[in-house]
mmCIF file of C-alpha atoms and ligand atoms in Angstrom:
data_model
loop_
_atom_site.group_PDB
_atom_site.id
_atom_site.type_symbol
_atom_site.label_atom_id
_atom_site.label_comp_id
_atom_site.label_asym_id
_atom_site.label_seq_id
_atom_site.Cartn_x
_atom_site.Cartn_y
_atom_site.Cartn_z
ATOM 1 C CA MET A 4 19.388 -12.567 29.884
ATOM 2 C CA HIS A 5 19.521 -8.821 30.201
ATOM 3 C CA TYR A 6 16.761 -7.812 32.541
ATOM 4 C CA GLY A 7 18.461 -4.534 33.155
ATOM 5 C CA LYS A 8 21.343 -2.342 32.161
ATOM 6 C CA LYS A 9 23.569 -0.062 34.113
ATOM 7 C CA THR A 10 22.566 3.444 33.176
ATOM 8 C CA LYS A 11 24.796 5.525 30.940
ATOM 9 C CA GLU A 12 25.104 9.260 31.166
ATOM 10 C CA ASN A 13 21.952 11.186 30.194
ATOM 11 C CA GLU A 14 19.798 8.064 30.181
ATOM 12 C CA PRO A 15 16.700 7.752 32.320
ATOM 13 C CA TYR A 16 17.299 5.473 35.340
ATOM 14 C CA TRP A 17 15.743 3.831 38.372
ATOM 15 C CA PHE A 18 17.429 2.873 41.624
ATOM 16 C CA SER A 19 18.313 -0.780 42.150
ATOM 17 C CA PRO A 20 20.287 -2.588 44.875
ATOM 18 C CA TRP A 21 23.295 -2.709 42.534
ATOM 19 C CA HIS A 22 23.403 0.547 40.653
ATOM 20 C CA LYS A 23 21.285 3.143 38.961
ATOM 21 C CA GLY A 24 19.869 1.319 35.983
ATOM 22 C CA ARG A 25 17.221 0.987 33.344
ATOM 23 C CA PRO A 26 15.323 -2.011 31.933
ATOM 24 C CA GLY A 27 17.057 -3.895 29.118
ATOM 25 C CA TRP A 28 15.344 -4.107 25.767
ATOM 26 C CA HIS A 29 14.036 -7.678 26.159
ATOM 27 C CA ILE A 30 12.036 -6.649 29.207
ATOM 28 C CA GLU A 31 11.038 -3.378 27.532
ATOM 29 C CA CYS A 32 9.387 -5.381 24.766
ATOM 30 C CA SER A 33 7.586 -7.757 27.128
ATOM 31 C CA ALA A 34 6.344 -4.831 29.194
ATOM 32 C CA MET A 35 5.162 -2.749 26.234
ATOM 33 C CA ALA A 36 3.514 -5.688 24.497
ATOM 34 C CA MET A 37 1.630 -6.659 27.662
ATOM 35 C CA LYS A 38 0.561 -3.105 28.408
ATOM 36 C CA TYR A 39 -1.000 -2.602 24.982
ATOM 37 C CA LEU A 40 -1.967 -6.124 23.913
ATOM 38 C CA GLY A 41 -2.497 -8.060 27.145
ATOM 39 C CA GLU A 42 -0.695 -11.016 28.679
ATOM 40 C CA SER A 43 -1.424 -13.239 25.687
ATOM 41 C CA PHE A 44 -1.854 -12.060 22.124
ATOM 42 C CA ASP A 45 -1.992 -13.472 18.618
ATOM 43 C CA ILE A 46 0.802 -12.085 16.466
ATOM 44 C CA HIS A 47 4.269 -10.804 17.264
ATOM 45 C CA ALA A 48 6.477 -9.751 14.364
ATOM 46 C CA GLY A 49 10.141 -8.941 14.068
ATOM 47 C CA GLY A 50 13.204 -9.286 11.892
ATOM 48 C CA GLU A 51 14.899 -12.670 11.464
ATOM 49 C CA ASP A 52 17.777 -11.493 13.641
ATOM 50 C CA ASN A 53 15.367 -11.125 16.598
ATOM 51 C CA ILE A 54 14.550 -14.842 16.835
ATOM 52 C CA PHE A 55 17.457 -15.461 19.192
ATOM 53 C CA PRO A 56 18.153 -14.136 21.744
ATOM 54 C CA HIS A 57 15.571 -11.366 21.813
ATOM 55 C CA HIS A 58 12.305 -13.194 21.191
ATOM 56 C CA GLU A 59 13.315 -16.276 23.146
ATOM 57 C CA ASN A 60 14.011 -14.019 26.106
ATOM 58 C CA GLU A 61 10.714 -12.224 25.660
ATOM 59 C CA ILE A 62 8.908 -15.572 25.792
ATOM 60 C CA ALA A 63 10.902 -16.820 28.797
ATOM 61 C CA GLN A 64 10.387 -13.765 30.975
ATOM 62 C CA SER A 65 6.756 -13.107 29.947
ATOM 63 C CA GLU A 66 5.594 -16.677 30.465
ATOM 64 C CA ALA A 67 7.546 -16.944 33.722
ATOM 65 C CA ALA A 68 5.783 -13.794 34.939
ATOM 66 C CA THR A 69 2.214 -14.669 33.912
ATOM 67 C CA GLY A 70 2.161 -18.464 33.623
ATOM 68 C CA LYS A 71 0.262 -18.006 30.324
ATOM 69 C CA PRO A 72 1.284 -18.494 26.710
ATOM 70 C CA PHE A 73 2.710 -15.186 25.513
ATOM 71 C CA VAL A 74 2.210 -15.200 21.717
ATOM 72 C CA LYS A 75 0.356 -17.528 19.342
ATOM 73 C CA TYR A 76 2.197 -16.756 16.090
ATOM 74 C CA TRP A 77 5.641 -15.345 15.451
ATOM 75 C CA LEU A 78 6.210 -13.648 12.099
ATOM 76 C CA HIS A 79 9.853 -13.131 11.270
ATOM 77 C CA THR A 80 10.650 -11.165 8.157
ATOM 78 C CA ARG A 81 13.890 -11.589 6.323
ATOM 79 C CA HIS A 82 16.124 -8.619 5.746
ATOM 80 C CA VAL A 83 15.870 -6.336 2.771
ATOM 81 C CA LEU A 84 19.008 -6.671 0.694
ATOM 82 C CA LEU A 85 20.711 -3.845 -1.106
ATOM 83 C CA LYS A 86 22.994 -4.828 -3.992
ATOM 84 C CA GLY A 87 22.916 -8.407 -2.755
ATOM 85 C CA GLU A 88 23.988 -7.576 0.797
ATOM 86 C CA LYS A 89 22.360 -6.709 4.077
ATOM 87 C CA MET A 90 21.824 -2.997 4.598
ATOM 88 C CA SER A 91 24.368 -1.648 6.998
ATOM 89 C CA LYS A 92 24.927 1.685 8.636
ATOM 90 C CA SER A 93 28.637 1.155 9.129
ATOM 91 C CA TYR A 94 29.316 0.359 5.468
ATOM 92 C CA LYS A 95 27.049 3.207 4.292
ATOM 93 C CA ARG A 96 25.022 0.601 2.415
ATOM 94 C CA LEU A 97 21.747 1.984 3.587
ATOM 95 C CA ILE A 98 18.558 3.576 2.308
ATOM 96 C CA TYR A 99 16.374 5.351 4.829
ATOM 97 C CA LEU A 100 12.665 4.710 4.594
ATOM 98 C CA ARG A 101 11.875 8.435 4.630
ATOM 99 C CA ASP A 102 14.117 8.977 1.573
ATOM 100 C CA ALA A 103 12.615 6.029 -0.287
ATOM 101 C CA ILE A 104 9.081 7.305 0.449
ATOM 102 C CA LYS A 105 10.005 10.766 -0.755
ATOM 103 C CA LYS A 106 11.497 9.393 -3.940
ATOM 104 C CA HIS A 107 8.917 6.749 -4.855
ATOM 105 C CA GLY A 108 5.726 7.606 -2.959
ATOM 106 C CA ALA A 109 4.393 5.743 0.053
ATOM 107 C CA SER A 110 1.799 3.505 -1.598
ATOM 108 C CA ASN A 111 4.192 2.540 -4.418
ATOM 109 C CA LEU A 112 6.847 1.566 -1.924
ATOM 110 C CA ARG A 113 4.342 -0.314 0.201
ATOM 111 C CA LEU A 114 3.134 -2.373 -2.749
ATOM 112 C CA PHE A 115 6.735 -3.100 -3.697
ATOM 113 C CA LEU A 116 7.591 -4.292 -0.177
ATOM 114 C CA LEU A 117 4.511 -6.513 -0.015
ATOM 115 C CA SER A 118 5.188 -8.013 -3.446
ATOM 116 C CA THR A 119 7.669 -10.404 -1.889
ATOM 117 C CA HIS A 120 6.478 -12.850 0.752
ATOM 118 C CA TYR A 121 7.622 -11.765 4.208
ATOM 119 C CA ARG A 122 9.605 -14.967 4.734
ATOM 120 C CA LYS A 123 11.577 -14.416 1.544
ATOM 121 C CA GLN A 124 14.572 -12.217 1.056
ATOM 122 C CA LEU A 125 13.625 -8.954 -0.653
ATOM 123 C CA MET A 126 15.984 -7.167 -3.000
ATOM 124 C CA TYR A 127 15.744 -3.382 -2.921
ATOM 125 C CA ASP A 128 15.572 -2.829 -6.645
ATOM 126 C CA GLU A 129 14.489 0.412 -8.297
ATOM 127 C CA GLU A 130 13.334 -1.416 -11.415
ATOM 128 C CA LEU A 131 10.952 -3.530 -9.346
ATOM 129 C CA ILE A 132 9.700 -0.389 -7.610
ATOM 130 C CA GLU A 133 8.897 1.037 -11.053
ATOM 131 C CA GLU A 134 6.898 -2.125 -11.781
ATOM 132 C CA ALA A 135 5.008 -1.689 -8.524
ATOM 133 C CA LYS A 136 4.191 1.896 -9.558
ATOM 134 C CA VAL A 137 2.544 0.651 -12.744
ATOM 135 C CA HIS A 138 0.332 -1.643 -10.665
ATOM 136 C CA VAL A 139 -0.548 1.084 -8.176
ATOM 137 C CA ASP A 140 -1.442 3.477 -11.003
ATOM 138 C CA ARG A 141 -3.769 0.884 -12.507
ATOM 139 C CA ILE A 142 -5.455 0.368 -9.136
ATOM 140 C CA LYS A 143 -5.762 4.150 -8.629
ATOM 141 C CA LYS A 144 -7.362 4.545 -12.036
ATOM 142 C CA THR A 145 -9.845 1.725 -11.456
ATOM 143 C CA VAL A 146 -10.853 2.811 -7.969
ATOM 144 C CA GLN A 147 -11.241 6.483 -8.842
ATOM 145 C CA LEU A 148 -13.272 5.757 -11.974
ATOM 146 C CA LEU A 149 -15.540 3.373 -10.072
ATOM 147 C CA ASN A 150 -15.929 5.966 -7.356
ATOM 148 C CA ARG A 151 -16.989 8.638 -9.854
ATOM 149 C CA PHE A 152 -19.225 6.281 -11.865
ATOM 150 C CA SER A 153 -20.979 5.246 -8.667
ATOM 151 C CA ILE A 154 -22.383 8.794 -8.679
ATOM 152 C CA ASN A 155 -22.606 9.799 -12.338
ATOM 153 C CA GLY A 156 -22.657 6.391 -14.030
ATOM 154 C CA ARG A 157 -25.295 4.849 -16.268
ATOM 155 C CA ASP A 158 -28.687 3.938 -14.795
ATOM 156 C CA GLU A 159 -29.097 0.487 -16.331
ATOM 157 C CA MET A 160 -26.673 -2.313 -15.844
ATOM 158 C CA LYS A 161 -25.370 -4.238 -18.873
ATOM 159 C CA GLU A 162 -25.025 -8.007 -18.933
ATOM 160 C CA TYR A 163 -21.223 -8.013 -18.719
ATOM 161 C CA GLU A 164 -21.359 -5.857 -15.597
ATOM 162 C CA LYS A 165 -23.349 -8.588 -13.871
ATOM 163 C CA GLN A 166 -20.549 -10.972 -14.801
ATOM 164 C CA LEU A 167 -18.002 -8.560 -13.368
ATOM 165 C CA ILE A 168 -19.910 -8.486 -10.081
ATOM 166 C CA GLU A 169 -19.837 -12.297 -10.030
ATOM 167 C CA SER A 170 -16.078 -12.204 -10.729
ATOM 168 C CA SER A 171 -15.614 -9.784 -7.840
ATOM 169 C CA LYS A 172 -17.027 -12.397 -5.464
ATOM 170 C CA GLU A 173 -14.586 -14.975 -6.835
ATOM 171 C CA ALA A 174 -11.718 -12.511 -6.552
ATOM 172 C CA MET A 175 -12.665 -11.702 -2.954
ATOM 173 C CA LYS A 176 -12.592 -15.387 -2.123
ATOM 174 C CA LYS A 177 -9.170 -15.790 -3.716
ATOM 175 C CA PHE A 178 -7.867 -12.736 -1.897
ATOM 176 C CA ILE A 179 -8.960 -14.079 1.486
ATOM 177 C CA GLU A 180 -7.520 -17.515 0.735
ATOM 178 C CA SER A 181 -4.168 -15.963 -0.186
ATOM 179 C CA MET A 182 -4.019 -13.860 2.963
ATOM 180 C CA ASN A 183 -5.034 -16.847 5.085
ATOM 181 C CA ASP A 184 -2.175 -18.812 3.553
ATOM 182 C CA ASP A 185 0.539 -17.370 5.820
ATOM 183 C CA PHE A 186 -0.034 -13.841 4.447
ATOM 184 C CA ASN A 187 0.695 -14.628 0.829
ATOM 185 C CA THR A 188 0.660 -10.942 -0.123
ATOM 186 C CA PRO A 189 2.247 -11.433 -3.581
ATOM 187 C CA LEU A 190 -0.718 -13.602 -4.587
ATOM 188 C CA ALA A 191 -3.269 -11.329 -2.875
ATOM 189 C CA ILE A 192 -1.850 -8.340 -4.766
ATOM 190 C CA LYS A 193 -1.994 -10.253 -8.028
ATOM 191 C CA VAL A 194 -5.704 -10.878 -7.466
ATOM 192 C CA ILE A 195 -6.317 -7.120 -7.106
ATOM 193 C CA VAL A 196 -4.137 -6.182 -10.077
ATOM 194 C CA ASP A 197 -5.659 -8.816 -12.380
ATOM 195 C CA PHE A 198 -9.204 -7.867 -11.470
ATOM 196 C CA SER A 199 -8.569 -4.165 -11.947
ATOM 197 C CA ARG A 200 -7.112 -4.960 -15.375
ATOM 198 C CA GLN A 201 -10.300 -6.846 -16.271
ATOM 199 C CA ILE A 202 -12.522 -3.965 -15.167
ATOM 200 C CA LEU A 203 -10.418 -1.329 -16.908
ATOM 201 C CA SER A 204 -10.412 -3.107 -20.233
ATOM 202 C CA TYR A 205 -14.220 -3.100 -20.137
ATOM 203 C CA ILE A 206 -14.424 0.558 -19.075
ATOM 204 C CA GLU A 207 -11.984 1.511 -21.826
ATOM 205 C CA GLN A 208 -14.323 0.032 -24.445
ATOM 206 C CA GLU A 209 -17.561 1.223 -22.856
ATOM 207 C CA GLY A 210 -16.516 4.610 -21.538
ATOM 208 C CA ILE A 211 -18.719 4.227 -18.481
ATOM 209 C CA LEU A 212 -20.286 1.745 -16.049
ATOM 210 C CA SER A 213 -23.631 1.678 -14.301
ATOM 211 C CA LYS A 214 -23.930 3.270 -10.880
ATOM 212 C CA GLU A 215 -24.991 -0.008 -9.329
ATOM 213 C CA ALA A 216 -22.149 -2.098 -10.776
ATOM 214 C CA SER A 217 -19.631 0.606 -9.867
ATOM 215 C CA ARG A 218 -20.771 0.626 -6.253
ATOM 216 C CA SER A 219 -20.648 -3.139 -6.037
ATOM 217 C CA LEU A 220 -17.196 -3.433 -7.652
ATOM 218 C CA LEU A 221 -15.847 -0.623 -5.520
ATOM 219 C CA GLU A 222 -16.654 -2.691 -2.447
ATOM 220 C CA PHE A 223 -14.129 -5.292 -3.569
ATOM 221 C CA PHE A 224 -11.392 -2.636 -3.743
ATOM 222 C CA ASP A 225 -12.457 -1.004 -0.462
ATOM 223 C CA ASN A 226 -12.222 -4.330 1.331
ATOM 224 C CA THR A 227 -8.994 -5.611 -0.187
ATOM 225 C CA CYS A 228 -6.979 -2.421 -0.701
ATOM 226 C CA LYS A 229 -7.573 -1.233 2.861
ATOM 227 C CA ILE A 230 -5.722 -4.368 3.930
ATOM 228 C CA ILE A 231 -2.876 -3.971 1.456
ATOM 229 C CA PHE A 232 -2.481 -0.186 1.609
ATOM 230 C CA GLY A 233 -3.816 0.592 5.089
ATOM 231 C CA ASP A 234 -4.536 4.306 5.621
ATOM 232 C CA LEU A 235 -2.847 5.098 2.326
ATOM 233 C CA TYR A 236 -5.877 3.717 0.508
ATOM 234 C CA GLU A 237 -8.032 6.732 1.370
ATOM 235 C CA LYS A 238 -5.134 9.184 1.200
ATOM 236 C CA GLU A 239 -3.460 8.189 -2.054
ATOM 237 C CA ILE A 240 -5.564 5.643 -3.946
ATOM 238 C CA LYS A 241 -9.250 6.489 -3.540
ATOM 239 C CA VAL A 242 -8.662 10.181 -3.980
ATOM 240 C CA ARG A 243 -11.820 12.141 -4.655
ATOM 241 C CA LEU A 244 -11.496 15.768 -5.647
ATOM 242 C CA ASN A 245 -14.307 18.201 -4.990
ATOM 243 C CA ASP A 246 -16.940 18.756 -7.679
ATOM 244 C CA VAL A 247 -15.692 22.202 -8.696
ATOM 245 C CA ILE A 248 -12.254 20.793 -9.522
ATOM 246 C CA ILE A 249 -13.756 17.716 -11.198
ATOM 247 C CA ASN A 250 -15.885 19.916 -13.466
ATOM 248 C CA TRP A 251 -12.924 22.130 -14.262
ATOM 249 C CA ILE A 252 -10.711 19.163 -15.225
ATOM 250 C CA GLU A 253 -13.481 17.681 -17.360
ATOM 251 C CA LYS A 254 -13.976 21.000 -19.114
ATOM 252 C CA LEU A 255 -10.237 21.157 -19.900
ATOM 253 C CA ILE A 256 -10.367 17.599 -21.242
ATOM 254 C CA ARG A 257 -13.332 18.436 -23.485
ATOM 255 C CA GLU A 258 -11.393 21.433 -24.815
ATOM 256 C CA ARG A 259 -8.370 19.235 -25.436
ATOM 257 C CA ASN A 260 -10.408 16.638 -27.294
ATOM 258 C CA GLU A 261 -12.036 19.373 -29.395
ATOM 259 C CA LEU A 262 -8.574 20.629 -30.370
ATOM 260 C CA ARG A 263 -7.520 17.107 -31.281
ATOM 261 C CA LYS A 264 -10.544 16.729 -33.520
ATOM 262 C CA GLN A 265 -9.501 19.904 -35.297
ATOM 263 C CA GLY A 266 -6.016 18.491 -35.741
ATOM 264 C CA LYS A 267 -4.473 21.032 -33.346
ATOM 265 C CA PHE A 268 -2.395 18.410 -31.586
ATOM 266 C CA GLU A 269 0.255 20.731 -30.206
ATOM 267 C CA GLU A 270 -2.294 22.863 -28.358
ATOM 268 C CA ALA A 271 -4.103 19.733 -27.197
ATOM 269 C CA ASP A 272 -0.871 18.309 -25.789
ATOM 270 C CA LYS A 273 -0.233 21.566 -23.973
ATOM 271 C CA ILE A 274 -3.526 21.247 -22.113
ATOM 272 C CA ARG A 275 -2.672 17.669 -21.159
ATOM 273 C CA GLU A 276 0.715 18.821 -19.852
ATOM 274 C CA GLU A 277 -0.992 21.504 -17.749
ATOM 275 C CA ILE A 278 -3.298 18.902 -16.217
ATOM 276 C CA ARG A 279 -0.394 16.509 -15.623
ATOM 277 C CA LYS A 280 1.490 19.190 -13.730
ATOM 278 C CA LEU A 281 -1.247 18.979 -11.104
ATOM 279 C CA GLY A 282 -0.480 15.281 -10.583
ATOM 280 C CA ILE A 283 -3.439 14.193 -12.690
ATOM 281 C CA GLU A 284 -2.935 11.613 -15.417
ATOM 282 C CA VAL A 285 -4.932 11.796 -18.649
ATOM 283 C CA GLU A 286 -5.144 8.642 -20.743
ATOM 284 C CA ASP A 287 -6.963 7.916 -23.991
ATOM 285 C CA SER A 288 -8.511 4.644 -25.017
ATOM 286 C CA LYS A 289 -9.691 4.116 -28.572
ATOM 287 C CA ASN A 290 -12.878 6.123 -28.082
ATOM 288 C CA PHE A 291 -12.671 7.747 -24.676
ATOM 289 C CA THR A 292 -10.457 9.813 -22.419
ATOM 290 C CA PHE A 293 -10.019 8.988 -18.733
ATOM 291 C CA TRP A 294 -8.301 10.843 -15.930
ATOM 292 C CA TYR A 295 -7.281 10.043 -12.391
ATOM 293 C CA VAL A 296 -5.252 11.596 -9.602
ATOM 294 C CA LYS A 297 -1.850 9.968 -9.805
ATOM 295 C CA ASN A 298 0.603 11.808 -7.582
ATOM 296 C CA LEU A 299 -1.257 13.558 -4.855
ATOM 297 C CA ASN A 300 1.450 12.589 -2.432
ATOM 298 C CA ILE A 301 0.995 13.966 1.044
ATOM 299 C CA TYR A 302 4.612 13.201 1.950
ATOM 300 C CA LYS A 303 6.092 15.516 -0.652
HETATM 301 ZN ZN1 ZN B 13 10.979 -7.017 20.902
#
């Protein structure tokens, strides 16, 4: 067990009876974990390569020091594979997280990573990241529309909206069950994606929802997406622009739709391109046009 290491040049050190030294990384982890989480805590995570010797040493030295159980649950993730092999610095088979975030967007990448169960090997695959993006876009659209309809939606609630509210309770139950089942994030994500699809297909026919239903359905997304996306939910998913910008975008969309009615499709497309340049997606259903903020990416 490495309780300590002889110090190398330019490293911080403490005096010991043997040499100038510093704590080894097993003891660093025990010390940090105890400082911030206490002598016993619930969950300790790490990569599969940490199981032995690192985590066994953490347990041995922590429990020897306190006489208490150190950790209740250990979560060991498997490695992300690149082209079928473990990422490796020495073979230059490596993608840095910061580059992947820059390229794909943080919430897209996060959904992709959580789409495989943490105990299963995950393949870094750009095609699968593109699939994750489609899901994230659908969630963004649903959440942002519900958020706007909760303010400017219809006053009365239609029958189907009551059914949707009932479904949201079912979906919430399924989401919790999936997460309680050893963090089955692929299933939990599927619950969110499926339910947002159900809501969107209704909105696309109706054009609008009632304020009350929107508020109630939004709660489902607030509660579940904050778990899946963390802070990114408010930053990238539930984006709400200020009213001046909202009115301006809606005016542009009305102009575009007017041009389309007159058969001036080229000019109409130009307006849509202008709006898209701002990171805002404009989509038409059979009778209505919807927009949502797609790429307001704070990391770019
Ligand atoms: Zn550790």
